[in-house]
Coordinates of C-alpha atoms and ligand atoms in Angstrom, one line a residue:
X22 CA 14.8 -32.9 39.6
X23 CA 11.6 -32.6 38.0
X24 CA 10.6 -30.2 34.9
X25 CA 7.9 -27.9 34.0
X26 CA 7.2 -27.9 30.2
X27 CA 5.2 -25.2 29.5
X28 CA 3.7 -25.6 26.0
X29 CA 1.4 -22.5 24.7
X30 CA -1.6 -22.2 22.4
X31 CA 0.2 -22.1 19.4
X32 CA 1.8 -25.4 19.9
X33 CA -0.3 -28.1 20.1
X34 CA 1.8 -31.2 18.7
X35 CA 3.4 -33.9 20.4
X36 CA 6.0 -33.3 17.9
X37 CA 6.8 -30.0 19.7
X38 CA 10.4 -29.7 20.8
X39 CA 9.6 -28.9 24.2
X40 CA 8.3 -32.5 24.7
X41 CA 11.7 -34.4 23.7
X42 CA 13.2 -36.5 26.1
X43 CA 10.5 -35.4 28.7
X44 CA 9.8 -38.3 30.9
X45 CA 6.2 -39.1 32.1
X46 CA 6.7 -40.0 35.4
X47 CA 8.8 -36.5 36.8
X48 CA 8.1 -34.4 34.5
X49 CA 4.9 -31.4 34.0
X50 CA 2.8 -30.2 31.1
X51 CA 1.7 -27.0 31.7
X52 CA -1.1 -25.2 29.6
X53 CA -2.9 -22.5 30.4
X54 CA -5.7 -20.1 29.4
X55 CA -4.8 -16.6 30.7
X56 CA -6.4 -13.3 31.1
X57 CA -2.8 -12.1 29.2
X58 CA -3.0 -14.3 26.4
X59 CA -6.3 -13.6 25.7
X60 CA -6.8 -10.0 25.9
X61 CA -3.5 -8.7 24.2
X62 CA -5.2 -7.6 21.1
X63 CA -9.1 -7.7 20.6
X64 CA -8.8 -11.4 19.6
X65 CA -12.0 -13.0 17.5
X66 CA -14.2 -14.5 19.6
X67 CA -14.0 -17.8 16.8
X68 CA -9.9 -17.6 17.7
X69 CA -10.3 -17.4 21.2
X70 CA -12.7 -20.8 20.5
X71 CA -10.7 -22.7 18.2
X72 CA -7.5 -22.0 20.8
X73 CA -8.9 -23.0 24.1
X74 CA -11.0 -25.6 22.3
X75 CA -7.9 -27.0 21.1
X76 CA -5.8 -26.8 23.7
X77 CA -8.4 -28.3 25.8
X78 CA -8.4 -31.1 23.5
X79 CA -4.8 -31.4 23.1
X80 CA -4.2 -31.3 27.5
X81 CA -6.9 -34.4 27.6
X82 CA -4.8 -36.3 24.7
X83 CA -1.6 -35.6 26.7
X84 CA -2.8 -37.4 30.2
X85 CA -4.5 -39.9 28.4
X86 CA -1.2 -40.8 27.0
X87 CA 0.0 -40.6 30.7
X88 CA 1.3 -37.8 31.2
X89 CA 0.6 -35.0 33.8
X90 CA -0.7 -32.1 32.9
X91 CA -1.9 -28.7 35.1
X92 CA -4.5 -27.2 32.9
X93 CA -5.6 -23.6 33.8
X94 CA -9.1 -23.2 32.7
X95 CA -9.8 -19.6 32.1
X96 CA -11.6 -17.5 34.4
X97 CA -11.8 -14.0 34.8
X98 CA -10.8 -14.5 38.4
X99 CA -7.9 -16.7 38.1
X100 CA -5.2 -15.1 40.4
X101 CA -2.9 -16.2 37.9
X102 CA -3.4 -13.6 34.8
X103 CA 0.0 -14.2 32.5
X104 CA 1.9 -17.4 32.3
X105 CA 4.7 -16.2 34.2
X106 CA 2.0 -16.4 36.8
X107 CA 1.0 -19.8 36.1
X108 CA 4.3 -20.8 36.0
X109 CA 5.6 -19.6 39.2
X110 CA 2.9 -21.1 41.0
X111 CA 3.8 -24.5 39.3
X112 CA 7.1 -24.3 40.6
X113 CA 6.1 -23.0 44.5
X114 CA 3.8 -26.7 43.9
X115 CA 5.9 -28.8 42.5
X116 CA 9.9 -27.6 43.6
X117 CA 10.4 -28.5 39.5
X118 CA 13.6 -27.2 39.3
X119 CA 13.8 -26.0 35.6
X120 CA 11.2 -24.5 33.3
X121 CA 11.5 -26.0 29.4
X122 CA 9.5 -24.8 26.6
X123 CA 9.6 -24.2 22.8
X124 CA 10.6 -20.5 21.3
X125 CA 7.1 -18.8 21.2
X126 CA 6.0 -17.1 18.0
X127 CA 5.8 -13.3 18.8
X128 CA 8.6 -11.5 19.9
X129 CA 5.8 -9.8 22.9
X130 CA 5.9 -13.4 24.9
X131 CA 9.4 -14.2 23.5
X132 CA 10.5 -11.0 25.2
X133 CA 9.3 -11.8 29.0
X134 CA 10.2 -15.5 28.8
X135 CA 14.1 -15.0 28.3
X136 CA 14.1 -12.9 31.2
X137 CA 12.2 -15.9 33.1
X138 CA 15.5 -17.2 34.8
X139 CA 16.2 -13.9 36.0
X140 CA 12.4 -13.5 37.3
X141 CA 11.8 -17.0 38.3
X142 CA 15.2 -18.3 39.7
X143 CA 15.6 -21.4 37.7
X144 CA 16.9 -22.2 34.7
X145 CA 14.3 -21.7 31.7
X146 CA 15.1 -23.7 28.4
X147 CA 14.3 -22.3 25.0
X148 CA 14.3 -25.4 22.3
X149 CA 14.0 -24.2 18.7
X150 CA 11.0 -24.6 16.8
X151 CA 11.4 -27.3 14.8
X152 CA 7.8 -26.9 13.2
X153 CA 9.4 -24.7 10.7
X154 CA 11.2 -25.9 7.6
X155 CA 13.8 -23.1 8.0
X156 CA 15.3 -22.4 10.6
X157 CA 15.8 -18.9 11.9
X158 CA 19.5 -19.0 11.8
X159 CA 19.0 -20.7 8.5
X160 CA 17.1 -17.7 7.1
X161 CA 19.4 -15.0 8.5
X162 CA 22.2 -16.8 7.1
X163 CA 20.7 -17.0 3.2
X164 CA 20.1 -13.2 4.0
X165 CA 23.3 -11.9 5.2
X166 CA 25.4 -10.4 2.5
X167 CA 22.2 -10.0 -0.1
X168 CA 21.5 -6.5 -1.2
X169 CA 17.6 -7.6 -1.4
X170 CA 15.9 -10.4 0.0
X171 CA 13.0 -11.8 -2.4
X172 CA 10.6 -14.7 -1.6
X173 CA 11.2 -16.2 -4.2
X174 CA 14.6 -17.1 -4.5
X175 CA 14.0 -18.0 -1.0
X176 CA 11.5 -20.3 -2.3
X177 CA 13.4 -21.7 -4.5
X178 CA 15.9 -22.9 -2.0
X179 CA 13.4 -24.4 0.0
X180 CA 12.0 -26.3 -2.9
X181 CA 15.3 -27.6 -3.7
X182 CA 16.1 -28.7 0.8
X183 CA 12.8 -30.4 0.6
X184 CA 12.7 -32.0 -3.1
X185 CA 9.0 -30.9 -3.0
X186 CA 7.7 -30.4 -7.3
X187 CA 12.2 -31.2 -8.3
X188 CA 12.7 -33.9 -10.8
X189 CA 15.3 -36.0 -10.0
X190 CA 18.0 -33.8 -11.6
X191 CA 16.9 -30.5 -9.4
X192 CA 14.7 -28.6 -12.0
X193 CA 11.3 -27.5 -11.2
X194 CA 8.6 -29.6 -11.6
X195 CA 6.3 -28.8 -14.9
X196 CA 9.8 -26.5 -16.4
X197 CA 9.0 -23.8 -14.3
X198 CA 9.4 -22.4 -10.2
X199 CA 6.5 -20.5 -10.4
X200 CA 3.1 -20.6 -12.0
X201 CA 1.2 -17.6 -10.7
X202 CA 0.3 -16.1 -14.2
X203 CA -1.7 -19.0 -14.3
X204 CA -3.7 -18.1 -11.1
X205 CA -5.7 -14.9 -12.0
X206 CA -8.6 -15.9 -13.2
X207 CA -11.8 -14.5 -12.5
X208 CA -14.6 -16.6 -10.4
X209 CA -18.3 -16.8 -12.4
X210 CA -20.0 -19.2 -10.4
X211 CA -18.5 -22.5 -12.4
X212 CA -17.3 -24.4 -11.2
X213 CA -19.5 -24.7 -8.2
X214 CA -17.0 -23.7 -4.9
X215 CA -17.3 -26.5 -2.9
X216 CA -19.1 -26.0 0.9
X217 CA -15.8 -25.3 3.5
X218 CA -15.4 -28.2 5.8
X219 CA -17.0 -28.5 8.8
X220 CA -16.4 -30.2 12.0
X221 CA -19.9 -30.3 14.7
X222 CA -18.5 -28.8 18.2
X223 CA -18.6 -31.3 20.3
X224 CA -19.2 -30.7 24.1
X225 CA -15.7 -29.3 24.8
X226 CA -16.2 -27.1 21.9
X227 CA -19.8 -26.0 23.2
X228 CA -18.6 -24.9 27.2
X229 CA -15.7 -23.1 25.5
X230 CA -18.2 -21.3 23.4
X231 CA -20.6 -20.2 26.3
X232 CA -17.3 -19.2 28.3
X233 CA -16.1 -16.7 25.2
X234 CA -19.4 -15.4 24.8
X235 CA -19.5 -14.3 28.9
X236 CA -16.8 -13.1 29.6
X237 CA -15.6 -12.2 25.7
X238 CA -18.5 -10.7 24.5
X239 CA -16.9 -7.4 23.8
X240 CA -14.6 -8.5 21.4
X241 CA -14.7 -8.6 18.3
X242 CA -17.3 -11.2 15.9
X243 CA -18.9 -13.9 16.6
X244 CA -19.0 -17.4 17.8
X245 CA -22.1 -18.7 15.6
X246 CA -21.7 -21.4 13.5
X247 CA -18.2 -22.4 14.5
X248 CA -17.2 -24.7 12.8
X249 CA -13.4 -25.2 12.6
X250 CA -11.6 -28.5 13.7
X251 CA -10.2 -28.7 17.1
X252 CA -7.9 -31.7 17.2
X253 CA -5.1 -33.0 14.5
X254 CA -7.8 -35.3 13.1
X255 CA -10.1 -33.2 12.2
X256 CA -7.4 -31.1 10.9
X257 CA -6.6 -33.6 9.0
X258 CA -9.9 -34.5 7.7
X259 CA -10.2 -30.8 6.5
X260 CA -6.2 -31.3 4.6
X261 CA -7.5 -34.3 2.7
X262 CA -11.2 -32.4 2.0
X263 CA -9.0 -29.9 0.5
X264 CA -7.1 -32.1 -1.6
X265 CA -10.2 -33.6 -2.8
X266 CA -12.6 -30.9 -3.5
X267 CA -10.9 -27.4 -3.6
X268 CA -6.9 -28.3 -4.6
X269 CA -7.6 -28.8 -8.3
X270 CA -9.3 -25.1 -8.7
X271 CA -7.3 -23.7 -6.3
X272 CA -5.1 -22.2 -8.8
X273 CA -7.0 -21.0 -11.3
X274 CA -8.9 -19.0 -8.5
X275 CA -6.6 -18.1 -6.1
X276 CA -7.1 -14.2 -6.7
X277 CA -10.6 -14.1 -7.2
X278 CA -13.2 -12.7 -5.6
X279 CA -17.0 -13.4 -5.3
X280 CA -20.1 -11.2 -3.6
X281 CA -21.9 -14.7 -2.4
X282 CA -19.0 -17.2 -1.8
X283 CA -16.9 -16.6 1.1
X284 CA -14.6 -19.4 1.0
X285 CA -14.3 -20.2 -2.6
X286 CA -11.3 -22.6 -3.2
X287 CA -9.1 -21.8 -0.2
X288 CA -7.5 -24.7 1.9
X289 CA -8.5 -22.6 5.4
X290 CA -6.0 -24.6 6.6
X291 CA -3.9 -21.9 8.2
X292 CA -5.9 -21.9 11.2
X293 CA -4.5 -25.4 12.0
X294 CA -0.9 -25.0 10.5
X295 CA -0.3 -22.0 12.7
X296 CA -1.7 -23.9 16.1
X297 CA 0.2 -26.9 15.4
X298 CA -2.9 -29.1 14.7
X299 CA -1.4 -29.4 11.3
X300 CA 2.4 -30.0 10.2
X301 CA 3.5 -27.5 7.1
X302 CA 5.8 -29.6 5.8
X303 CA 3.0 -32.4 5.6
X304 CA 0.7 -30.3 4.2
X305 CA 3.0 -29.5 1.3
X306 CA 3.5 -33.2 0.6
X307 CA 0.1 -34.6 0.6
X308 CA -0.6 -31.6 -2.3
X309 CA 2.2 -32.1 -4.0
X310 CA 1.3 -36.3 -3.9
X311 CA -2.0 -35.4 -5.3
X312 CA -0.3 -33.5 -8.4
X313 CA 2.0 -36.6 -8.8
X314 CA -0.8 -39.0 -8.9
X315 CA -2.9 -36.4 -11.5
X316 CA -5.1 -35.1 -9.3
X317 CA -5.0 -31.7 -9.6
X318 CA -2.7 -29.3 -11.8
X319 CA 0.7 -28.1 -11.6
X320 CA -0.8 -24.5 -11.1
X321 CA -2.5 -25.4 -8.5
X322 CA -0.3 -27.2 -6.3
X323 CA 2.9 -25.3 -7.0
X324 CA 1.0 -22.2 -6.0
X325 CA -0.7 -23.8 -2.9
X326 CA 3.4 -25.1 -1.9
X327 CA 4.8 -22.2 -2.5
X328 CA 1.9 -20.3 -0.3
X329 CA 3.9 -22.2 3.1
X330 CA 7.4 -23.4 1.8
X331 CA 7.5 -19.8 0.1
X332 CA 5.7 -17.2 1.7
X333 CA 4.6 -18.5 5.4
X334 CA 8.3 -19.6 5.9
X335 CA 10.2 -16.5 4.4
X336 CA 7.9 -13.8 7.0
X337 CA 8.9 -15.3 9.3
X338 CA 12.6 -15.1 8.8
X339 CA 12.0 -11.5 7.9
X340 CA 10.2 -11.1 11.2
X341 CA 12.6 -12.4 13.4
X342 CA 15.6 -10.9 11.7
X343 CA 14.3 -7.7 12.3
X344 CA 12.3 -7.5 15.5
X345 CA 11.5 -5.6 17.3
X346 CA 12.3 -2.6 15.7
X347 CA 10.6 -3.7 12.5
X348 CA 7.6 -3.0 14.3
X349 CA 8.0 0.3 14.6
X350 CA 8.8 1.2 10.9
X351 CA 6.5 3.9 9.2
X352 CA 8.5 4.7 6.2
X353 CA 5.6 6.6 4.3
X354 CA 4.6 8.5 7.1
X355 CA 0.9 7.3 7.6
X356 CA -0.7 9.5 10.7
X357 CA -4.7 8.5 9.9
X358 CA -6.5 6.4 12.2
X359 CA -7.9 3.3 11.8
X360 CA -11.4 4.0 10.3
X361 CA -14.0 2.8 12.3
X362 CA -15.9 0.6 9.3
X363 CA -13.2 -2.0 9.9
X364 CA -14.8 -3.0 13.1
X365 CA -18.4 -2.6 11.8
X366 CA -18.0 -3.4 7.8
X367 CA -20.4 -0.7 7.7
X368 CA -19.6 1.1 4.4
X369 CA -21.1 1.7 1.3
X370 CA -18.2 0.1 -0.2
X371 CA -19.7 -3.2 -1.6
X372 CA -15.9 -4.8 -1.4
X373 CA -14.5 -3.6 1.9
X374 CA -18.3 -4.9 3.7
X375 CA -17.8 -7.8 1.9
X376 CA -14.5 -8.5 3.5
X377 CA -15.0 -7.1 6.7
X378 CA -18.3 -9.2 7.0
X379 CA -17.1 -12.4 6.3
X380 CA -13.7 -11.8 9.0
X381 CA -16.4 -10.8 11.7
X382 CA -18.8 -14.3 10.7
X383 CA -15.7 -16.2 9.6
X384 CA -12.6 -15.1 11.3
X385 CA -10.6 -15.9 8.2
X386 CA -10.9 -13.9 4.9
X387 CA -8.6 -15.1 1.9
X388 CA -5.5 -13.3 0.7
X389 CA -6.7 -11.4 -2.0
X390 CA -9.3 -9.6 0.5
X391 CA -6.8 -9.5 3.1
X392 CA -4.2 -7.7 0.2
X393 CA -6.1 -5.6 -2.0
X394 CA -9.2 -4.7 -0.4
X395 CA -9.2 -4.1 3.3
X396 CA -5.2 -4.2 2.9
X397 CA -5.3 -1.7 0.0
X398 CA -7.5 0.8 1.1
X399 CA -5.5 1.2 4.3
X400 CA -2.2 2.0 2.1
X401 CA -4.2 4.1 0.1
X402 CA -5.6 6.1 2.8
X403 CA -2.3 6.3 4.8
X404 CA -4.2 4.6 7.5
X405 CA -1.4 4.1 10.7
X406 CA 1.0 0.7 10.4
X407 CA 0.7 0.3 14.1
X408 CA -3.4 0.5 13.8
X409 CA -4.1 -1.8 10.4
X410 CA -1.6 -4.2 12.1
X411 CA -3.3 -4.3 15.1
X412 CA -6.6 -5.3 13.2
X413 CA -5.5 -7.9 11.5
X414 CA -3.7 -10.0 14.6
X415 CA -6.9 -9.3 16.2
X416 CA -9.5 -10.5 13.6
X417 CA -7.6 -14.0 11.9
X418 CA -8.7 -16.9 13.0
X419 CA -4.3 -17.8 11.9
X420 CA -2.9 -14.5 13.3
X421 CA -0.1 -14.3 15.1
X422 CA 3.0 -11.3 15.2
X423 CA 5.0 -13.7 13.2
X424 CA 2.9 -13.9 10.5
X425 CA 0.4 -11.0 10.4
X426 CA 3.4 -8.3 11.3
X427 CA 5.4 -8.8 8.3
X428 CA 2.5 -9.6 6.2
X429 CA 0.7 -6.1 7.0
X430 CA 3.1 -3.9 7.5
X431 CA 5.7 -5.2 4.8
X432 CA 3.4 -6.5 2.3
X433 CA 0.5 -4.5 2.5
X434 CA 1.5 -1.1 4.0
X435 CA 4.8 -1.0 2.5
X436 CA 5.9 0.9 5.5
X437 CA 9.5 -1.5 5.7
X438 CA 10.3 0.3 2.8
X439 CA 9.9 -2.7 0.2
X440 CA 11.8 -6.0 2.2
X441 CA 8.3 -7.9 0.8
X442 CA 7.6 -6.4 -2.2
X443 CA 9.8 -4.3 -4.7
X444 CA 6.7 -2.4 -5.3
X445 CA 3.4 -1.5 -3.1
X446 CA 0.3 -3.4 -3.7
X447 CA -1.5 -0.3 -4.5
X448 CA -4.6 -0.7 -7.0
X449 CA -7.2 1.3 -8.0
X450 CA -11.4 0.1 -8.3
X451 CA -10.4 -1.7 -11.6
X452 CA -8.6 -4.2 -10.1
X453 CA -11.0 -5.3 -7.8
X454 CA -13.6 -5.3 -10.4
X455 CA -11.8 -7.4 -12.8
X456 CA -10.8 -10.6 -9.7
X457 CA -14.9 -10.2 -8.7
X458 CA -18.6 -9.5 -9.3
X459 CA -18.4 -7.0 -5.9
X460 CA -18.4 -3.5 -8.3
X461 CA -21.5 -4.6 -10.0
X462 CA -23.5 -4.8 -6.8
X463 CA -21.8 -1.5 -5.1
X464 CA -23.4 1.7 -4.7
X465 CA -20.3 3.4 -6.3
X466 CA -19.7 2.8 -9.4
X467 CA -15.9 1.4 -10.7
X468 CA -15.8 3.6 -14.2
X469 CA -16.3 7.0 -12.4
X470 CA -13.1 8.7 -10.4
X471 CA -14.4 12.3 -9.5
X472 CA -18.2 12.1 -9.0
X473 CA -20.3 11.8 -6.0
X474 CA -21.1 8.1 -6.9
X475 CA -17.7 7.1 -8.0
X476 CA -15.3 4.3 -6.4
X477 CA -13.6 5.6 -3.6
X478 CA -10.4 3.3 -4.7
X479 CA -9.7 5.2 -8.1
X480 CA -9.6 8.9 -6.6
X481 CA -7.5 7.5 -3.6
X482 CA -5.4 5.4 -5.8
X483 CA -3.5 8.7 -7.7
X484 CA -3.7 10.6 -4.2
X485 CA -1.4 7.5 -3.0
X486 CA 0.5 7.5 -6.2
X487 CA 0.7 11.7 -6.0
X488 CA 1.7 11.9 -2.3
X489 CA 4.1 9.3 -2.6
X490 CA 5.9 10.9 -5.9
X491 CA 9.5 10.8 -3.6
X492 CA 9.2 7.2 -2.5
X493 CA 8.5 5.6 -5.9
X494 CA 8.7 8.0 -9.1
X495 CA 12.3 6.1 -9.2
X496 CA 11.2 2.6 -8.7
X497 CA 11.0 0.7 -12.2
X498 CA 7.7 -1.1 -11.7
X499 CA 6.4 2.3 -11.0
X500 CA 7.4 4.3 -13.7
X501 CA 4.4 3.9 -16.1
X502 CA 1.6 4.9 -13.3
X503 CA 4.0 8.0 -12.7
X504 CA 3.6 8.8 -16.6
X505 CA 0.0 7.9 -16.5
X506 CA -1.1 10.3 -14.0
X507 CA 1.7 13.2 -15.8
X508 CA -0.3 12.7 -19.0
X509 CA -3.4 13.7 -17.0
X510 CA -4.5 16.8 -17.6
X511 CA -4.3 19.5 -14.8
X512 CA -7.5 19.7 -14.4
X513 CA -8.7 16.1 -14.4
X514 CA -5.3 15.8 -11.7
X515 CA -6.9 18.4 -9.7
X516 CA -9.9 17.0 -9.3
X517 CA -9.1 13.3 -9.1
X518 CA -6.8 14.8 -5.8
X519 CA -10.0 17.2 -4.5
X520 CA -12.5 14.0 -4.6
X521 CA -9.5 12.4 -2.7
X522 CA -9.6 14.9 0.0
X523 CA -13.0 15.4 0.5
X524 CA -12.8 11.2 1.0
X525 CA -10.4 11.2 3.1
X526 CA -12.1 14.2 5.1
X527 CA -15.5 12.3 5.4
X528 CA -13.6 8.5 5.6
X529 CA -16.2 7.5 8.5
X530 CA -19.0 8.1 6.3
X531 CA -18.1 6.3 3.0
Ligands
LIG716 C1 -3.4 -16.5 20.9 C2 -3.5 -17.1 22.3 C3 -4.6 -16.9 23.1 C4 -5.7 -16.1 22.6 N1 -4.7 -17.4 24.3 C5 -3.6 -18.2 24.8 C6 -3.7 -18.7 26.1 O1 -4.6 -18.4 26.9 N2 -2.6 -19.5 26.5 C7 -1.6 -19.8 25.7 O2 -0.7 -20.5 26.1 N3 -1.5 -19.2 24.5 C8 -2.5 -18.5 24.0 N4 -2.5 -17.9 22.8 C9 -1.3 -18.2 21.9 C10 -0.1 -17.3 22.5 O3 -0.5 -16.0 22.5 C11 1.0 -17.6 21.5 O4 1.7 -18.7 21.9 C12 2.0 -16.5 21.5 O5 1.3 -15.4 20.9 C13 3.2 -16.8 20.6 O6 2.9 -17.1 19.3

C-alpha cells in the first residue's frame, strides 16, 4: 500500500531519512504551508520567506526528479490549517495506508505527531534524524551518570567520532581543543568586513514575498532586501563565500561588535544548516579543509567547528533530554515583562537599537548581540524566560525550539540553573564597550553608573549581582564580583541599586 511522506520546513534534503527506501511510483511527498506553522510564534517575515521559498524550491526539485509531491500553497483560507489537516485529507485522497516522516525539531509538533496513529488510524513512522552528528540517544547516553554536563568535553568527543582538526594519533590539531582566547579581539574597521553574500530572489522568491507581506504584514520586520539563498546551491555558494572571504578573520572577530557593520565576519550560514539546505557535518569539513590547505588559521576554524560540532549539537541533546519541562524552568524567579523596545529597537540604548535593528532588517543578529546585549539585558532586568524565549524563536531567521530554547533560556537567562554555563553571562556597559565602538556613539555614557546619563548596564549589572546574592555568592567564578560590590561603599551600593530601580521602574522609556 502506498505511503505519505510528510517532510516539514525544516527538512529540506534528499538526504532526509524520511525519503529512504521511498519508491517513486506509490509513494507521496507531502509539504505544506499552514496557517499552524506559520503563526505559532510571531515569525520574521524574512523566515517565513526563506521557508516557503525554500520549500517551494525544494517540492519543484522533488517532481522534477519524479516524484509526486502534494504541495499546499498557503492561503489564509486553506481549510486545512495544521498538518494533521493536510495530512488527513492526503490519506481520505489517496487510501495511503501509513504516514512516514522524520522526528521534527520542536518538541510542540513532535508532541501531536506521535499521537497521529491514534488521531489518524494508520500507522505513522518516526525515522531519526540523521542530519545530526549525535544522536539523541547518543547524547543522553554520554550524559547519564555525569554530575555536570559541559560543552566542551562534549565537544571534544565529537572532535574525536568525526576526526575533524585530530592528528593521526588523536590530539587536537594546533596542541590545543580550544582556541577561544584567541577570539576576542576588538573590530576597528581593518580589515574591511567583507559584503554578506547575496543571492537575487528569483520569481519564486518574489510571489512568496508579496504573499508574506499580505497576509503577514503584522508580524514582525521586514521583507526588503531579502537576500538569503533558497536552494542547496546557493547555500552552497554562500559556504564556499565564507570560506573565502570571512573564515580567515572569523576568529579573531568572533566577539566583536561594530555600530556600522552588521554582519562582520559571520558564516550566516545557520539559516541554511537549520532548514536542511546545508549539511553540518559538511560545513565542518570544508572549514576544516581550508585550515589544512593554509587558508585560514587554526583560531578561526577550530572556533567556527566547534560553533556546530560543539555547541549546535550539544543544545540539542540538552533540549531533548529535558523537554518539555525544561521549558518551564524559571530558577531566578524573573516576573518582568518583555519590554516593548525589543519589538521596536526604540531605545536610547546605542547597543540594544543596534541589535534589535539589524534582527528586524536582517533576521539574523550574531552571537555576541544575541548573548550580551539583547540576551544580557534581559537577565539583568529579570525579564520573564517564557517572554525573551519567545522573542528570539520569533525573530531568527535559524530559530527553532531546539536551538533557541536551550540557547535563551539556559545560556542566556540562566534560568536551568547553570546545565550551559557554570556561570551567567552577566556583564556590565564595560564589556560591551571594550568588543565595539556602540558606547562611543550612545547617549549614555559607559564610565558613569548612578547619573541621569549613565549606562543602564552598569547600575543593572550589581542589581543582578545583589538580588541574586543566594544563587551565586557560592559559585567560584563568582566570587570576586561578590567581593567587588562588598568593597563598595554603602553609599555608592545604595545608589548604584536606587538608579537600578528607578530603571527598572521607567524600563519602557530608556
Ligand atoms: C517554521 C516553519 C514555518 C514558519 N512554516 C512551516 C510550514 O508552513 N510548514 C512546515 O512544514 N514547516 C514550517 N515551519 C517549520 C516547522 O515549524 C518545523 O518543522 C517545526 O517547528 C519543527 O522543527
Amino acid at each position: 500500500m502506498a505511503n505519505l511522506i510528510l517532510v516539514l520546513g525544516d527538512q529540506l534534503t534528499t538526504d532526509i531519512s524520511a525519503l529512504e527506501n521511498a519508491d517513486q511510483k506509490r509513494d507521496r511527498i507531502v509539504m505544506a504551508e499552514v496557517h499552524d506553522e506559520a503563526s505559532y510564534t510571531n515569525h520574521h517575515r524574512k523566515k517565513l520567506v526563506l521557508l516557503f521559498s525554500a520549500m517551494r524550491h525544494f517540492a519543484q526539485r522533488l517532481e522534477a526528479d519524479g516524484w509526486q509531491v502534494h504541495y499546499q500553497a498557503y492561503h489564509p483560507e486553506n481549510e486545512a490549517k495544521s498538518l494533521e489537516a493536510v495530512i488527513a485529507s492526503q490519506l481520505r485522497e489517496t487510501g495511503a495506508g501509513r504516514v512516514i516522516t522524520t522526528e521534527c525539531g520542536e518538541w510542540r509538533l513532535h508532541d501531536q505527531i506521535s499521537q497521529w496513529h491514534e488521531r489518524l488510524g494508520v500507522p505513522v513512522e518516526i525515522r531519526p534524524d540523521s542530519r545530526f552528528i549525535a544522536s539523541k540517544q547518543e547524547f543522553a547516553d554520554w550524559a547519564k551518570g555525569r554530575k555536570q554536563v559541559r560543552m566542551e568535553f562534549f565537544y571534544r568527543e565529537m572532535r574525536r567520532k568525526t576526526g575533524l582538526l585530530m592528528t593521526p594519533d588523536g590530539k587536537p590539531e594546533g596542541g590545543q581543543w580550544n582556541f577561544d582566547a584567541d577570539n576576542r579581539r576588538k573590530w576597528t574597521g581593518k580589515p574591511a568586513a567583507p559584503a554578506p553574500f547575496r543571492v537575487e530572489p528569483d520569481e519564486v522568491t518574489r510571489e512568496v514575498i508579496e504573499l508574506i507581506e499580505e497576509h503577514f504584514a503584522d508580524h514582525f520586520g521586514t521583507t526588503e532586501d531579502f537576500h538569503f539563498a533558497v536552494t542547496p546551491e546557493g547555500a552552497e555558494q554562500a559556504l564556499d563565500y565564507f570560506i573565502d572571504f570571512a573564515l580567515p578573520c572569523f576568529g579573531d572577530f568572533q566577539d566583536a561588535m561594530s555600530d556600522d557593520e552588521d554582519w562582520l565576519f559571520h558564516s550566516i550560514l545557520s539559516p541554511y544548516i537549520n532548514c536542511g539546505l546545508l549539511d553540518p557535518l559538511a560545513v565542518c569539513e570544508a572549514a576544516a579543509r581550508a585550515w589544512h590547505a593554509g587558508r585560514a588559521p587554526i583560531n578561526a576554524v577550530e572556533g567556527f567547528i566547534r560553533q556546530i560540532l560543539g555547541w549546535r549539537e550539544f543544545v540539542r541533546g540538552i533540549y531533548w533530554m529535558n523537554m518539555p519541562a525544561y521549558a518551564w524552568e524559571n530558577r531566578l524567579g524573573n516576573t518582568r515583562a518583555l519590554p516593548w523596545f525589543y519589538w521596536t529597537g526604540e531605545t536610547k540604548m546605542r547597543c540594544m537599537h543596534k541589535a534589535i535593528d539589524a534582527t528586524r532588517r536582517n533576521a539574523y543578529a550574531h552571537h555576541i548581540q544575541r548573548l550580551m546585549v539583547t540576551g544580557n539585558f534581559a537577565l539583568l532586568a529579570g525579564v520573564r524566560p517564557e517572554e525573551i524565549c519567545d522573542w528570539y524563536l520569533a525573530v531568527y531567521a535559524d530559530a527553532y525550539d531546539w536551538v533557541e530554547l536551550p540557547n535563551v533560556l539556559g545560556m542566556v537567562m540562566h534560568a536551568d540553573g547553570g546545565y550551559l554555563g557554570s556561570k551567567p553571562y552577566a556583564a556590565s556597559g564595560k564589556y560591551i564597550q571594550r568588543m565595539s565602538d556602540h558606547c562611543s556613539n550612545c547617549h549614555y555614557r559607559v564610565n558613569k553608573s548612578t547619573e541621569e546619563d549613565a549606562c543602564p548596564f552598569n547600575a543593572l549589572y550589581w542589581h543582578f549581582i545583589d538580588r541574586h546574592r543566594d544563587d551565586f555568592a557560592n559559585n567560584p567564578r563568582m566570587g570576586m564580583m561578590y567581593r567587588n560590590w562588598d568593597k563598595q561603599s554603602p553609599e555608592r551600593r545604595q545608589a548604584l541599586l536606587q538608579r537600578a530601580e528607578d530603571l527598572l521602574a521607567r524600563l519602557e522609556q530608556i
